[in-house]
Amino acid sequence: MRIVLCLLVISATALTGCNKSGSEEEISADSSGSITPVVQTIKSPDTSVADSTNKNNSHSSLSAEPQKASALTTELNKTHKPRNAIESARNATVFIDTGFGTGSGFFIDKQCTVVTNKHVVMLEKKDIRELEENQRELADYLLRGIANREDRHRLTERMDALDKAVQSYYPDGTPKEIKITLVNGRVIQAKTKGISTQFDLAYLHIKEHGCDPLIPLLEDLPLGHKVYTIGNPVGLKYSVTSGIISGMQEYEDISYIQTDAAINPGNSGGPLIDRDGQFVGVNTMILEGTEGIGFALPAKEVVSDMQALTREMSLAVQSEEFRQWEQGVKSHKPEQNDKKDSEELKAAVRKCVLEYDNEEWGAALPECKFAAKKDDPQAQFLWAQMLFGKGDRISRQKAIKLIKQSSKAGYAEALHSLGAMHKYGDLVERNISLSDDLYKESCEKQYSMGCNSLGISYLEQNMYKEAEGAFEKSAQLGSTLALYNLGYLSEQGFGVPVDKKRAEDYYSRAARLGSNIAQYRMFWYSYKGFAKKKDYAMAYTWLMVSELDKRSMEDDLPGWNDDIPANTRFFVEKLLNTQQRQKAKTDAKLLVEKISIDAEKHRRKHLYQRASI
């Protein structure tokens, strides 16, 4: 018989953890590049339900006669008033999150001590090695590139979860932070105050008092007796399943209650109770390769173990370490704080964006940092831009991390920026397939530069029809450079018939909206007479416009710089007399003024709308 301890590790991504059969999962890729689930896991205790019922059963010092509801119970009953003993037990059950996994627990005394499985709040060395090895293997796999966008998104989410998991524990396997969620949604920080040396049990301390604990049922229950398990399987908080007592089983010299109540990852440490809400045992394990065979540590063992640790835990709570920890404990009440926090975040984001756009970097920085640390993706992106401006290695590394966080949240500007970095191998690994994926997602989110960059990438791959479609969408979203690129397709005959007149129309539209490179192209069309008769005066006018009007932020193209028009002008002006040159200069100034007005209207009309503004 092989027992599997089933903690739900990194439950948000299901990267590791027991499946219904108690097997383990990992990520692997076949030769075709498709992703298939295999098994690999941190073997962490799951749950099993056991029960022994006797209404005349003798209780230990942990038990007590029903009394008036305590302060914490009163708080929970306001929103989750129990209608039966099962729901009362639910209110005493908690959800536990350590960063590397999740599990369950429940109040076992009036001092709000939470009992759970040791494996819920501590990783063994082999588990740490496995987690960190999984992280390295998945990182290496992602570096090789994944063509399928759905697979890439799924695996990058898993990579993100693994990164967070391996940062959530100390070298000895203890968590850096334990969060307990009550049934009403309130989150409380917890600290381990006792670890059993005999059983898979741990005891947690919280800065609360006056809990109504679950009462232990110490006598054996007959086979077939109905029992219930309460826990948080696969993220479904406070789920209840039922079954019967199937028997008693020995494993490693410890007697466990066997039950057929459904046990799933995340139930570890939760209570197995009878119909009166008394706890019969602590859900701990399942039998690998089976369904409906789970095991719980009997209540009498839990009571005995806690009594043996009473003095040790009392001294721990009175220690300076615990006093300092309690001073820093924060309890989160969503119904009171969320609205205020949300308003503060919105205000910070608004200031971050406005001050950044006004180039008020000193004022923008603290607002962007505050909002970025609250996981606002556009603030993360803007803070990253300011960090890039510093130029030092540490700032660049921080900026790249922020860009990746923002892009994972789906922020279009970050997706485009990260796509460009991957295309050229700028501070990250070069990956054209990934770059195209990021550009495409940015374009799908209606970001004009994302569509234009996607079109350029298609053009480089000789995918002319796809390039034309991407440029057209970019132009509809307001990109003047996309208009230029559409003109270039017609001029060169890429995917369309060569049509110099059509090309000039696109160049003219882009030029009149402030594109320097399009203005320079209009000079050549007049100078060479591509679409109509040569006109040196008009050519000189457009050359002057291209030299004077440097508003466009999009004309960052290989081979183009703002000095080209000025360097060319000296050769062209020899073809005109003084009067023609003077008129061309006057016309150019008037045209620049009109372009300035039209370009600003166009920019405002098509300004990319950030989500939080």
Coordinates of C-alpha atoms in Angstrom, one line a residue, residues 10-571:
I10 CA 0.6 26.1 -6.0
S11 CA -3.1 25.4 -6.3
A12 CA -3.8 28.3 -8.6
T13 CA -1.9 26.7 -11.4
A14 CA -2.3 23.1 -10.4
L15 CA 1.4 22.7 -11.1
T16 CA 1.9 20.1 -8.4
G17 CA -0.4 18.2 -6.2
C18 CA -2.3 15.0 -5.9
N19 CA -4.9 14.1 -8.4
K20 CA -7.9 12.0 -7.6
S21 CA -5.9 8.8 -7.7
G22 CA -3.2 10.3 -5.5
S23 CA -0.7 10.4 -8.3
E24 CA 1.6 13.3 -9.0
E25 CA 1.8 15.8 -11.9
E26 CA 4.5 17.6 -13.8
I27 CA 4.9 19.3 -17.2
S28 CA 6.6 17.6 -20.1
A29 CA 6.6 18.2 -23.8
D30 CA 6.5 15.6 -26.6
S31 CA 8.5 15.9 -29.7
S32 CA 5.8 17.8 -31.4
G33 CA 6.0 20.5 -28.8
S34 CA 2.5 19.9 -27.4
I35 CA 2.2 20.0 -23.6
T36 CA 1.0 16.9 -21.8
P37 CA 0.4 16.4 -18.1
V38 CA 2.5 13.8 -16.4
V39 CA 3.0 13.1 -12.7
Q40 CA 5.3 14.8 -10.3
T41 CA 4.6 16.4 -7.0
I42 CA 5.5 17.4 -3.6
K43 CA 4.0 14.5 -1.7
S44 CA 2.0 16.3 0.9
P45 CA -0.7 14.9 3.0
D46 CA -4.2 14.8 1.7
T47 CA -7.2 14.0 3.9
S48 CA -9.1 11.1 5.0
V49 CA -12.2 11.1 7.0
A50 CA -12.7 9.1 10.1
D51 CA -15.2 9.1 12.9
S52 CA -16.1 7.5 16.2
T53 CA -19.3 8.6 17.7
N54 CA -20.7 8.2 21.2
K55 CA -22.9 10.9 22.8
N56 CA -21.8 9.8 26.2
N57 CA -18.2 10.0 25.3
S58 CA -15.8 11.5 27.8
H59 CA -14.2 14.8 26.7
S60 CA -10.7 16.0 27.4
S61 CA -9.8 19.4 28.8
L62 CA -10.1 20.7 25.3
S63 CA -13.9 20.0 25.3
A64 CA -16.4 22.3 26.9
E65 CA -20.1 22.6 27.3
P66 CA -21.8 24.9 24.7
Q67 CA -21.6 28.5 25.9
K68 CA -22.6 31.9 24.7
A69 CA -21.1 32.7 21.4
S70 CA -17.6 34.2 21.6
A71 CA -16.5 37.5 20.0
L72 CA -15.0 35.9 16.9
T73 CA -18.0 33.5 16.5
T74 CA -20.4 36.4 16.8
E75 CA -18.5 38.1 14.0
L76 CA -18.7 35.0 11.8
N77 CA -22.4 34.4 12.6
K78 CA -23.3 37.8 11.3
T79 CA -22.7 36.8 7.7
H80 CA -22.7 33.0 8.0
K81 CA -25.3 32.2 10.6
P82 CA -25.2 28.4 11.0
R83 CA -28.4 26.4 10.4
N84 CA -27.1 23.1 11.7
A85 CA -24.1 21.6 13.5
I86 CA -22.3 21.1 10.2
E87 CA -22.4 24.8 9.4
S88 CA -21.3 25.6 12.9
A89 CA -18.2 23.4 12.3
R90 CA -17.7 25.1 9.0
N91 CA -17.4 28.5 10.8
A92 CA -14.6 27.0 12.9
T93 CA -12.7 25.8 9.8
V94 CA -10.1 28.0 8.1
F95 CA -8.3 28.2 4.7
I96 CA -4.5 28.2 5.0
D97 CA -2.2 29.7 2.4
T98 CA 1.6 29.5 2.7
G99 CA 2.7 30.7 -0.7
F100 CA 4.0 27.3 -1.7
G101 CA 0.6 25.5 -1.0
T102 CA -2.8 25.6 0.5
G103 CA -4.6 23.5 3.0
S104 CA -7.2 23.6 5.8
G105 CA -7.3 23.8 9.6
F106 CA -9.7 24.4 12.4
F107 CA -10.0 26.0 15.8
I108 CA -9.2 23.6 18.6
D109 CA -9.4 25.8 21.7
K110 CA -10.8 29.1 23.0
Q111 CA -7.5 30.8 22.4
C112 CA -8.1 30.3 18.7
T113 CA -5.2 27.8 18.2
V114 CA -5.5 26.4 14.7
V115 CA -4.6 22.7 14.2
T116 CA -3.5 21.5 10.8
N117 CA -1.2 19.1 9.2
K118 CA 2.6 19.7 9.5
H119 CA 3.1 19.3 5.8
V120 CA 0.7 22.2 5.2
V121 CA 3.1 24.6 6.9
M122 CA 6.5 22.9 6.3
L123 CA 8.3 21.5 3.3
E124 CA 10.6 18.6 3.6
K125 CA 14.1 18.9 1.9
K126 CA 13.1 16.5 -0.9
D127 CA 10.0 18.7 -1.6
I128 CA 12.2 21.8 -1.8
R129 CA 14.5 20.1 -4.2
E130 CA 11.6 19.0 -6.4
L131 CA 10.0 22.5 -6.5
E132 CA 13.3 24.2 -7.4
E133 CA 14.1 21.5 -10.0
N134 CA 10.7 22.0 -11.6
Q135 CA 11.3 25.7 -11.7
R136 CA 14.6 25.3 -13.5
E137 CA 13.3 22.8 -15.9
L138 CA 10.2 24.9 -16.8
A139 CA 12.4 28.0 -17.2
D140 CA 14.7 26.1 -19.6
Y141 CA 11.7 24.9 -21.6
L142 CA 10.2 28.3 -21.9
L143 CA 13.6 29.7 -23.1
R144 CA 13.5 27.4 -26.1
G145 CA 10.3 29.0 -27.2
I146 CA 6.7 27.8 -27.6
A147 CA 4.9 28.5 -30.8
N148 CA 1.4 27.8 -29.5
R149 CA 0.2 30.9 -27.7
E150 CA -2.3 29.0 -25.5
D151 CA 0.4 26.7 -24.3
R152 CA 2.8 29.6 -23.7
H153 CA 0.2 31.5 -21.6
R154 CA -0.6 28.4 -19.6
L155 CA 3.1 27.6 -18.9
T156 CA 4.1 31.2 -18.2
E157 CA 1.3 31.3 -15.5
R158 CA 2.7 28.1 -14.0
M159 CA 6.2 29.6 -14.2
D160 CA 5.0 32.7 -12.3
A161 CA 3.4 30.5 -9.7
L162 CA 6.6 28.5 -9.3
D163 CA 8.7 31.7 -9.0
K164 CA 6.4 32.9 -6.2
A165 CA 6.4 29.4 -4.5
V166 CA 10.2 29.1 -4.3
Q167 CA 10.5 32.6 -2.7
S168 CA 7.8 31.8 -0.1
Y169 CA 9.9 29.6 2.3
Y170 CA 13.0 29.7 4.3
P171 CA 15.9 27.2 3.7
D172 CA 14.5 25.0 6.5
G173 CA 11.2 24.7 4.6
T174 CA 9.1 26.9 6.9
P175 CA 6.9 29.6 5.2
K176 CA 7.9 33.2 5.3
E177 CA 4.2 34.1 5.8
I178 CA 1.1 32.1 6.7
K179 CA -2.3 33.6 5.8
I180 CA -5.5 32.2 7.3
T181 CA -8.9 33.1 5.7
L182 CA -12.0 32.9 7.8
V183 CA -15.4 31.9 6.3
N184 CA -16.4 35.6 6.2
G185 CA -13.4 36.4 4.0
R186 CA -11.3 38.1 6.6
V187 CA -7.6 37.3 6.2
I188 CA -5.4 36.9 9.4
Q189 CA -1.7 36.3 9.6
A190 CA -0.6 33.2 11.6
K191 CA 2.6 31.9 13.1
T192 CA 3.5 28.3 13.9
K193 CA 3.8 27.9 17.6
G194 CA 4.1 24.1 17.8
I195 CA 5.1 21.2 15.6
S196 CA 4.4 17.6 16.6
T197 CA 7.3 15.2 16.9
Q198 CA 5.1 12.1 16.6
F199 CA 2.3 13.0 14.2
D200 CA 1.7 15.0 11.0
L201 CA 0.3 17.9 13.1
A202 CA 1.1 21.6 13.5
Y203 CA -0.4 24.3 15.7
L204 CA -0.8 27.9 14.6
H205 CA -1.2 31.1 16.6
I206 CA -3.3 34.1 15.6
K207 CA -3.8 37.4 17.2
E208 CA -7.4 36.6 18.1
H209 CA -9.3 35.4 21.2
G210 CA -12.6 34.0 22.1
C211 CA -13.1 31.3 19.4
D212 CA -15.6 28.5 19.7
P213 CA -13.5 25.4 18.9
L214 CA -14.6 22.1 17.6
I215 CA -15.2 19.6 20.3
P216 CA -13.2 16.3 20.1
L217 CA -15.1 13.0 19.9
L218 CA -12.7 10.6 21.6
E219 CA -14.5 7.2 21.5
D220 CA -14.3 4.8 18.6
L221 CA -17.2 4.9 16.1
P222 CA -18.7 1.8 14.5
L223 CA -18.2 0.8 10.9
G224 CA -20.7 2.5 8.6
H225 CA -21.1 5.5 10.8
K226 CA -21.8 8.7 8.8
V227 CA -19.1 11.3 8.9
Y228 CA -18.4 14.6 7.1
T229 CA -15.2 16.4 6.0
I230 CA -14.9 20.1 5.7
G231 CA -12.0 21.7 3.8
N232 CA -10.8 23.7 0.8
P233 CA -10.2 21.1 -2.0
V234 CA -8.7 22.5 -5.2
G235 CA -9.5 26.1 -4.1
L236 CA -13.2 25.4 -3.4
K237 CA -13.3 26.9 0.0
Y238 CA -15.4 25.5 2.8
S239 CA -16.7 22.5 0.8
V240 CA -18.4 19.7 2.7
T241 CA -18.4 16.0 1.6
S242 CA -19.9 13.0 3.4
G243 CA -19.1 9.3 3.7
I244 CA -18.9 6.6 6.3
I245 CA -16.3 5.1 8.6
S246 CA -14.7 2.3 6.6
G247 CA -12.4 0.9 9.3
M248 CA -9.1 1.5 11.1
Q249 CA -5.7 1.1 9.4
E250 CA -2.1 1.1 10.6
Y251 CA 0.5 3.1 8.8
E252 CA 4.0 3.5 10.1
D253 CA 2.9 2.4 13.6
I254 CA 0.1 4.9 13.7
S255 CA -3.6 4.0 13.6
Y256 CA -5.7 6.0 11.3
I257 CA -9.4 6.2 10.6
Q258 CA -10.3 5.1 7.1
T259 CA -13.2 6.8 5.3
D260 CA -14.8 6.9 1.9
A261 CA -15.7 10.6 2.1
A262 CA -14.3 12.4 -0.9
I263 CA -10.7 13.7 -0.1
N264 CA -9.0 16.1 -2.5
P265 CA -5.9 18.3 -2.5
G266 CA -6.4 21.2 -0.2
N267 CA -8.4 19.2 2.4
S268 CA -5.2 18.5 4.4
G269 CA -5.5 19.5 8.0
G270 CA -9.3 20.0 7.8
P271 CA -11.7 18.3 10.3
L272 CA -13.5 15.0 9.9
I273 CA -16.7 15.5 11.9
D274 CA -19.9 13.6 12.9
R275 CA -23.4 14.9 12.4
D276 CA -23.3 16.8 15.7
G277 CA -20.3 18.8 14.5
Q278 CA -17.7 17.2 16.8
F279 CA -14.4 16.5 15.3
V280 CA -13.5 12.8 14.9
G281 CA -10.1 13.3 13.3
V282 CA -7.8 15.5 11.2
N283 CA -7.8 14.7 7.5
T284 CA -4.3 13.6 6.5
M285 CA -3.7 11.1 3.7
I286 CA -5.2 9.2 0.8
L287 CA -4.3 5.8 -0.8
E288 CA -2.5 6.2 -4.1
G289 CA -4.3 4.9 -7.2
T290 CA -7.7 4.7 -5.5
E291 CA -10.8 6.8 -5.0
G292 CA -12.7 6.9 -1.7
I293 CA -9.9 5.7 0.5
G294 CA -8.7 8.4 2.8
F295 CA -7.3 8.6 6.3
A296 CA -7.6 10.8 9.3
L297 CA -5.6 11.0 12.5
P298 CA -8.1 10.2 15.3
A299 CA -9.2 13.0 17.7
K300 CA -7.8 11.3 20.8
E301 CA -4.3 11.4 19.2
V302 CA -4.7 15.1 18.4
V303 CA -5.8 15.9 22.0
S304 CA -3.0 13.9 23.5
D305 CA -0.4 15.5 21.2
M306 CA -1.6 19.0 21.9
Q307 CA -1.6 18.5 25.7
A308 CA 2.0 17.2 25.4
L309 CA 3.0 20.4 23.7
T310 CA 1.1 22.8 25.9
R311 CA 4.0 24.2 27.9
E312 CA 6.2 24.5 24.8
M313 CA 3.6 26.4 22.9
S314 CA 2.8 28.6 25.9
L315 CA 6.5 29.6 26.2
A316 CA 6.6 30.3 22.4
V317 CA 3.7 32.7 22.5
Q318 CA 5.2 34.5 25.4
S319 CA 8.6 34.9 23.7
E320 CA 10.0 38.2 22.4
E321 CA 9.8 36.7 18.9
F322 CA 6.1 36.3 19.1
R323 CA 5.5 39.7 20.7
Q324 CA 7.4 41.4 17.9
W325 CA 5.5 39.4 15.3
E326 CA 2.2 40.3 16.9
Q327 CA 3.1 44.0 16.7
G328 CA 3.4 43.7 12.9
V329 CA 0.3 41.6 12.4
K330 CA -2.3 43.1 10.0
S331 CA -5.8 41.7 9.8
H332 CA -7.7 42.5 6.6
K333 CA -11.4 43.2 6.7
P334 CA -12.5 43.4 3.0
E335 CA -15.9 45.0 3.8
Q336 CA -14.2 47.9 5.6
N337 CA -10.9 48.4 3.8
D338 CA -11.4 47.4 0.1
K339 CA -13.3 50.5 -0.9
K340 CA -10.8 52.9 0.6
D341 CA -7.9 51.0 -0.8
S342 CA -9.5 51.0 -4.3
E343 CA -10.0 54.7 -4.2
E344 CA -6.4 55.3 -3.1
L345 CA -5.2 53.1 -5.9
K346 CA -7.3 54.8 -8.5
A347 CA -6.0 58.2 -7.4
A348 CA -2.4 57.1 -7.5
V349 CA -2.8 55.6 -10.9
R350 CA -4.4 58.8 -12.2
K351 CA -1.6 60.9 -10.9
C352 CA 1.0 58.5 -12.1
V353 CA -0.3 58.6 -15.7
L354 CA -0.9 62.3 -15.9
E355 CA 2.4 63.3 -14.3
Y356 CA 4.3 60.8 -16.4
D357 CA 2.7 62.1 -19.6
N358 CA 3.6 65.7 -18.5
E359 CA 7.2 64.5 -18.0
E360 CA 7.0 65.4 -14.3
W361 CA 9.2 62.4 -13.4
G362 CA 9.8 63.4 -9.7
A363 CA 6.1 63.7 -9.0
A364 CA 5.2 60.6 -11.0
L365 CA 7.7 58.2 -9.5
P366 CA 6.1 57.8 -6.0
E367 CA 2.6 57.5 -7.4
C368 CA 3.6 54.9 -10.0
K369 CA 5.6 52.9 -7.4
F370 CA 2.7 52.8 -5.0
A371 CA 0.2 51.7 -7.7
A372 CA 2.7 49.2 -9.2
K373 CA 3.2 47.6 -5.8
K374 CA -0.6 47.2 -5.7
D375 CA -0.3 45.2 -9.0
D376 CA -1.7 47.9 -11.3
P377 CA -0.3 46.9 -14.7
Q378 CA -0.1 50.3 -16.3
A379 CA 1.7 51.8 -13.2
Q380 CA 4.1 48.8 -13.5
F381 CA 4.8 49.7 -17.1
L382 CA 5.3 53.4 -16.5
W383 CA 7.6 52.8 -13.5
A384 CA 9.6 50.4 -15.7
Q385 CA 10.1 53.2 -18.2
M386 CA 11.5 55.5 -15.6
L387 CA 13.8 52.7 -14.3
F388 CA 15.1 52.1 -17.8
G389 CA 16.0 55.8 -17.9
K390 CA 18.4 55.3 -15.0
G391 CA 20.6 53.1 -17.1
D392 CA 22.2 51.0 -14.3
R393 CA 22.1 47.2 -14.3
I394 CA 19.9 46.9 -11.1
S395 CA 17.3 49.3 -12.4
R396 CA 17.2 47.5 -15.8
Q397 CA 16.6 44.2 -14.1
K398 CA 13.8 45.7 -11.9
A399 CA 12.3 47.3 -15.1
I400 CA 12.3 44.0 -17.0
K401 CA 10.5 42.3 -14.1
L402 CA 7.9 45.0 -14.0
I403 CA 7.4 44.8 -17.8
K404 CA 6.9 41.0 -17.5
Q405 CA 4.4 41.4 -14.7
S406 CA 2.5 44.1 -16.6
S407 CA 2.4 42.0 -19.8
K408 CA 1.2 38.9 -17.9
A409 CA -1.7 41.1 -16.7
G410 CA -2.5 41.8 -20.3
Y411 CA -1.5 45.4 -20.5
A412 CA -1.1 46.3 -24.1
E413 CA 1.8 48.7 -23.9
A414 CA 3.8 46.3 -21.9
L415 CA 3.0 43.4 -24.3
H416 CA 4.3 45.5 -27.1
S417 CA 7.4 46.6 -25.2
L418 CA 8.2 43.0 -24.2
G419 CA 7.6 41.9 -27.8
A420 CA 10.2 44.3 -29.1
M421 CA 12.7 43.2 -26.5
H422 CA 12.3 39.6 -27.5
K423 CA 12.5 40.4 -31.2
Y424 CA 15.9 42.0 -30.9
G425 CA 17.2 40.1 -27.9
D426 CA 17.3 43.4 -26.0
L427 CA 17.9 42.5 -22.3
V428 CA 16.0 39.2 -22.7
E429 CA 16.5 36.1 -24.9
R430 CA 15.8 36.6 -28.6
N431 CA 12.6 34.7 -29.5
I432 CA 10.8 35.8 -32.7
S433 CA 7.8 33.4 -32.2
L434 CA 7.3 34.8 -28.7
S435 CA 7.7 38.3 -30.0
D436 CA 5.0 37.8 -32.7
D437 CA 2.7 36.4 -30.0
L438 CA 3.1 39.4 -27.8
Y439 CA 2.6 41.8 -30.7
K440 CA -0.5 40.0 -31.7
E441 CA -2.0 40.1 -28.2
S442 CA -1.2 43.8 -28.0
C443 CA -2.9 44.4 -31.3
E444 CA -5.9 42.4 -30.1
K445 CA -6.2 44.9 -27.2
Q446 CA -6.5 47.7 -29.8
Y447 CA -3.0 49.1 -29.4
S448 CA -2.0 50.6 -32.7
M449 CA 1.8 50.2 -32.3
G450 CA 1.3 46.6 -31.5
C451 CA -0.6 46.1 -34.8
N452 CA 2.1 48.0 -36.7
S453 CA 4.9 46.0 -35.2
L454 CA 3.1 42.8 -36.0
G455 CA 2.7 44.0 -39.6
I456 CA 6.4 44.7 -39.9
S457 CA 7.2 41.2 -38.5
Y458 CA 4.8 39.7 -41.1
L459 CA 6.5 41.8 -43.8
E460 CA 9.9 40.5 -42.8
Q461 CA 8.6 36.9 -43.1
N462 CA 7.1 37.7 -46.6
M463 CA 3.6 37.3 -45.3
Y464 CA 2.3 40.2 -47.3
K465 CA -1.5 39.8 -46.9
E466 CA -1.1 39.3 -43.2
A467 CA 1.1 42.4 -43.1
E468 CA -1.4 44.5 -45.0
G469 CA -4.2 43.4 -42.6
A470 CA -2.1 44.4 -39.5
F471 CA -1.2 47.7 -41.0
E472 CA -4.8 48.5 -41.9
K473 CA -5.9 47.8 -38.4
S474 CA -3.1 49.9 -37.0
A475 CA -4.0 52.8 -39.3
Q476 CA -7.6 52.5 -38.2
L477 CA -6.4 52.8 -34.6
G478 CA -4.6 56.0 -35.5
S479 CA -1.0 55.0 -36.4
T480 CA 0.5 57.4 -39.0
L481 CA 3.5 55.0 -39.4
A482 CA 1.0 52.3 -40.5
L483 CA -0.2 54.6 -43.2
Y484 CA 3.4 55.0 -44.4
N485 CA 3.8 51.2 -44.3
L486 CA 0.7 50.7 -46.4
G487 CA 2.2 53.2 -48.9
Y488 CA 5.4 51.2 -48.9
L489 CA 3.5 48.0 -49.8
S490 CA 1.9 49.7 -52.8
E491 CA 5.2 51.2 -53.9
Q492 CA 7.1 47.9 -53.7
G493 CA 4.2 45.7 -54.9
F494 CA 4.4 43.5 -51.8
G495 CA 1.2 41.4 -51.8
V496 CA -0.5 44.1 -54.0
P497 CA 0.1 45.4 -57.5
V498 CA 2.7 48.2 -57.8
D499 CA 0.7 51.4 -57.6
K500 CA 2.7 54.6 -57.2
K501 CA -0.5 56.8 -57.1
R502 CA -2.0 54.7 -54.3
A503 CA 1.4 54.8 -52.5
E504 CA 1.5 58.6 -52.7
D505 CA -2.0 58.8 -51.3
Y506 CA -1.0 56.9 -48.2
Y507 CA 2.3 58.9 -47.9
S508 CA 0.4 62.1 -48.2
R509 CA -2.1 61.1 -45.4
A510 CA 0.8 60.2 -43.1
A511 CA 2.8 63.3 -44.0
R512 CA -0.1 65.6 -43.2
L513 CA -0.5 63.9 -39.8
G514 CA 3.1 64.5 -38.8
S515 CA 5.2 61.6 -40.1
N516 CA 8.7 62.9 -40.9
I517 CA 9.6 59.9 -43.0
A518 CA 6.3 60.2 -45.0
Q519 CA 7.0 63.9 -45.5
Y520 CA 10.5 63.0 -46.8
R521 CA 8.8 60.4 -49.1
M522 CA 6.5 63.1 -50.5
F523 CA 9.7 65.1 -51.3
W524 CA 11.0 62.2 -53.4
Y525 CA 7.7 61.7 -55.2
S526 CA 7.7 65.3 -56.3
Y527 CA 11.4 65.4 -57.0
K528 CA 11.3 62.2 -59.1
G529 CA 7.8 62.7 -60.6
F530 CA 6.7 59.1 -59.5
A531 CA 3.0 59.7 -59.4
K532 CA 2.8 63.0 -61.5
K533 CA 5.1 65.5 -63.1
K534 CA 8.2 66.6 -61.4
D535 CA 7.9 69.6 -59.2
Y536 CA 11.1 70.8 -57.6
A537 CA 9.4 73.7 -55.8
M538 CA 6.9 71.2 -54.1
A539 CA 9.8 68.8 -53.5
Y540 CA 11.7 71.5 -51.7
T541 CA 8.6 72.5 -49.7
W542 CA 8.1 68.9 -48.4
L543 CA 11.8 68.7 -47.7
M544 CA 11.5 71.8 -45.5
V545 CA 8.4 70.4 -43.8
S546 CA 10.3 67.2 -43.0
E547 CA 13.1 69.2 -41.6
L548 CA 11.0 71.5 -39.5
D549 CA 8.2 69.2 -38.3
K550 CA 9.7 66.8 -35.8
R551 CA 6.6 65.9 -33.8
S552 CA 6.2 62.3 -34.7
M553 CA 7.2 59.7 -32.1
E554 CA 6.7 56.8 -34.4
D555 CA 9.4 57.4 -37.0
D556 CA 11.9 55.2 -35.3
L557 CA 12.9 53.1 -38.3
P558 CA 16.2 51.6 -39.3
G559 CA 18.1 53.9 -41.6
W560 CA 16.0 57.0 -40.8
N561 CA 17.1 60.0 -38.7
D562 CA 16.1 63.6 -38.5
D563 CA 19.2 64.9 -40.1
I564 CA 18.5 63.4 -43.5
P565 CA 16.2 66.2 -44.8
A566 CA 18.6 69.0 -43.8
N567 CA 21.5 67.2 -45.5
T568 CA 19.5 66.7 -48.7
R569 CA 18.1 70.3 -48.8
F570 CA 21.4 71.9 -49.9
F571 CA 21.5 69.8 -53.0

